[in-house]
PDB file of C-alpha atoms in Angstrom:
ATOM      1  CA  MET W   1      44.636 159.858  23.076  1.00 48.00           C
ATOM      2  CA  THR W   2      48.381 160.758  22.721  1.00 51.00           C
ATOM      3  CA  ALA W   3      51.367 158.698  23.221  1.00 50.00           C
ATOM      4  CA  ASN W   4      51.899 160.607  27.110  1.00 52.00           C
ATOM      5  CA  ALA W   5      48.446 159.692  28.114  1.00 50.00           C
ATOM      6  CA  LYS W   6      49.200 155.901  27.505  1.00 52.00           C
ATOM      7  CA  ILE W   7      52.056 155.972  29.234  1.00 50.00           C
ATOM      8  CA  GLU W   8      50.491 157.115  32.370  1.00 53.00           C
ATOM      9  CA  GLU W   9      47.611 154.695  32.006  1.00 54.00           C
ATOM     10  CA  ASP W  10      50.857 152.394  31.659  1.00 54.00           C
ATOM     11  CA  ASP W  11      51.572 153.485  35.160  1.00 61.00           C
ATOM     12  CA  GLU W  12      48.221 153.360  36.573  1.00 71.00           C
ATOM     13  CA  TYR W  13      48.090 149.055  35.962  1.00 79.00           C
ATOM     14  CA  GLU W  14      45.918 147.427  38.700  1.00 87.00           C
ATOM     15  CA  LEU W  15      46.321 143.893  38.721  1.00 86.00           C
ATOM     16  CA  SER W  16      43.469 141.552  38.210  1.00 92.00           C
ATOM     17  CA  ASP W  17      41.385 139.646  40.706  1.00 91.00           C
ATOM     18  CA  ILE W  18      43.228 136.558  39.183  1.00 93.00           C
ATOM     19  CA  GLU W  19      46.600 137.622  39.011  1.00 92.00           C
ATOM     20  CA  ILE W  20      46.177 138.732  42.975  1.00 92.00           C
ATOM     21  CA  GLN W  21      45.225 135.189  43.503  1.00 93.00           C
ATOM     22  CA  GLN W  22      47.721 134.339  42.061  1.00 94.00           C
ATOM     23  CA  ILE W  23      50.021 135.782  43.892  1.00 94.00           C
ATOM     24  CA  LYS W  24      48.308 134.805  46.979  1.00 95.00           C
ATOM     25  CA  GLU W  25      48.872 130.959  45.767  1.00 96.00           C
ATOM     26  CA  HIS W  26      52.625 131.392  45.158  1.00 96.00           C
ATOM     27  CA  ASN W  27      52.812 133.187  48.344  1.00 97.00           C
ATOM     28  CA  GLN W  28      50.914 130.497  50.547  1.00 97.00           C
ATOM     29  CA  ARG W  29      52.691 127.620  48.733  1.00 98.00           C
ATOM     30  CA  ARG W  30      56.564 129.315  49.754  1.00 98.00           C
ATOM     31  CA  VAL W  31      55.109 129.661  53.206  1.00 98.00           C
ATOM     32  CA  LYS W  32      54.289 125.877  53.303  1.00 98.00           C
ATOM     33  CA  ARG W  33      57.331 125.096  52.261  1.00 98.00           C
ATOM     34  CA  VAL W  34      59.790 127.425  54.902  1.00 98.00           C
ATOM     35  CA  VAL W  35      57.265 125.771  57.345  1.00 98.00           C
ATOM     36  CA  ALA W  36      58.021 121.963  56.158  1.00 98.00           C
ATOM     37  CA  LEU W  37      61.177 123.028  56.434  1.00 98.00           C
ATOM     38  CA  VAL W  38      61.407 124.207  59.576  1.00 98.00           C
ATOM     39  CA  ALA W  39      59.805 121.371  60.883  1.00 98.00           C
ATOM     40  CA  LEU W  40      61.702 118.429  58.423  1.00 98.00           C
ATOM     41  CA  LEU W  41      65.047 119.894  60.199  1.00 98.00           C
ATOM     42  CA  MET W  42      63.776 119.984  64.059  1.00 99.00           C
ATOM     43  CA  THR W  43      62.998 116.671  62.993  1.00 99.00           C
ATOM     44  CA  LEU W  44      66.829 115.494  62.041  1.00 98.00           C
ATOM     45  CA  LEU W  45      67.956 117.742  65.143  1.00 98.00           C
ATOM     46  CA  ALA W  46      65.428 115.871  67.812  1.00 98.00           C
ATOM     47  CA  LEU W  47      66.417 112.781  66.609  1.00 98.00           C
ATOM     48  CA  GLY W  48      70.350 114.170  66.435  1.00 97.00           C
ATOM     49  CA  LEU W  49      70.305 114.513  70.060  1.00 96.00           C
ATOM     50  CA  VAL W  50      68.346 111.872  71.407  1.00 95.00           C
ATOM     51  CA  ALA W  51      70.900 109.496  69.050  1.00 96.00           C
ATOM     52  CA  MET W  52      73.718 111.668  71.318  1.00 93.00           C
ATOM     53  CA  SER W  53      72.017 110.906  74.460  1.00 91.00           C
ATOM     54  CA  LEU W  54      71.968 106.916  73.817  1.00 93.00           C
ATOM     55  CA  ALA W  55      75.694 106.957  72.414  1.00 93.00           C
ATOM     56  CA  PHE W  56      77.314 109.327  75.347  1.00 92.00           C
ATOM     57  CA  GLY W  57      74.458 109.013  78.357  1.00 88.00           C
ATOM     58  CA  ASN W  58      76.734 105.752  80.038  1.00 90.00           C
ATOM     59  CA  LYS W  59      79.891 107.979  79.846  1.00 92.00           C
ATOM     60  CA  ILE W  60      78.072 111.418  81.038  1.00 89.00           C
ATOM     61  CA  ASP W  61      77.157 109.606  84.178  1.00 90.00           C
ATOM     62  CA  LEU W  62      80.374 107.913  84.694  1.00 92.00           C
ATOM     63  CA  ILE W  63      81.881 111.464  84.474  1.00 92.00           C
ATOM     64  CA  ILE W  64      79.364 112.920  86.620  1.00 91.00           C
ATOM     65  CA  GLN W  65      79.472 109.999  89.124  1.00 90.00           C
ATOM     66  CA  LYS W  66      83.547 110.485  89.487  1.00 91.00           C
ATOM     67  CA  ASN W  67      83.435 113.831  89.989  1.00 92.00           C
ATOM     68  CA  MET W  68      80.598 113.934  92.748  1.00 89.00           C
ATOM     69  CA  GLU W  69      83.142 111.424  94.385  1.00 88.00           C
ATOM     70  CA  LYS W  70      85.456 113.737  94.275  1.00 89.00           C
ATOM     71  CA  LYS W  71      83.848 116.249  95.875  1.00 87.00           C
ATOM     72  CA  ALA W  72      82.215 113.635  98.596  1.00 85.00           C
ATOM     73  CA  ALA W  73      85.911 112.876  99.198  1.00 85.00           C
ATOM     74  CA  GLU W  74      87.336 116.545  99.035  1.00 85.00           C
ATOM     75  CA  VAL W  75      84.537 117.467 101.717  1.00 83.00           C
ATOM     76  CA  TYR W  76      85.125 113.831 103.953  1.00 80.00           C
ATOM     77  CA  LEU W  77      89.322 115.249 103.934  1.00 80.00           C
ATOM     78  CA  ARG W  78      88.116 118.944 105.098  1.00 82.00           C
ATOM     79  CA  THR W  79      85.127 118.775 107.521  1.00 83.00           C
ATOM     80  CA  GLY W  80      85.255 114.367 108.419  1.00 77.00           C
ATOM     81  CA  ILE W  81      81.252 114.030 107.280  1.00 77.00           C
ATOM     82  CA  ASN W  82      81.500 111.324 104.886  1.00 77.00           C
ATOM     83  CA  LEU W  83      78.310 112.182 101.753  1.00 70.00           C
ATOM     84  CA  THR W  84      78.329 109.021 100.590  1.00 71.00           C
ATOM     85  CA  GLU W  85      76.956 107.046 103.518  1.00 68.00           C
ATOM     86  CA  HIS W  86      74.285 106.593 103.660  1.00 63.00           C
ATOM     87  CA  HIS W  87      71.397 107.099 106.980  1.00 58.00           C
ATOM     88  CA  ARG W  88      67.947 104.465 107.510  1.00 56.00           C
TER      89      ARG W  88
END
């Protein structure tokens, strides 16, 4: 066997079953870490949104109520129809 023949054999090196299994396990660990990180980030985002909703919910309701009252007053001035009047 010459030196050139040895180099050609090395170029055609195939992974053993053990090495393939190790690569698969490594990739599975990486995927599990990414999935866990995404799940954690989504949970934190959801908790943040719930906290914001609880903190600002009343203020948002007041802003919407004032807007609705303003629009109802504008409709009343234009048409004479009272949108805030409740019919029974």
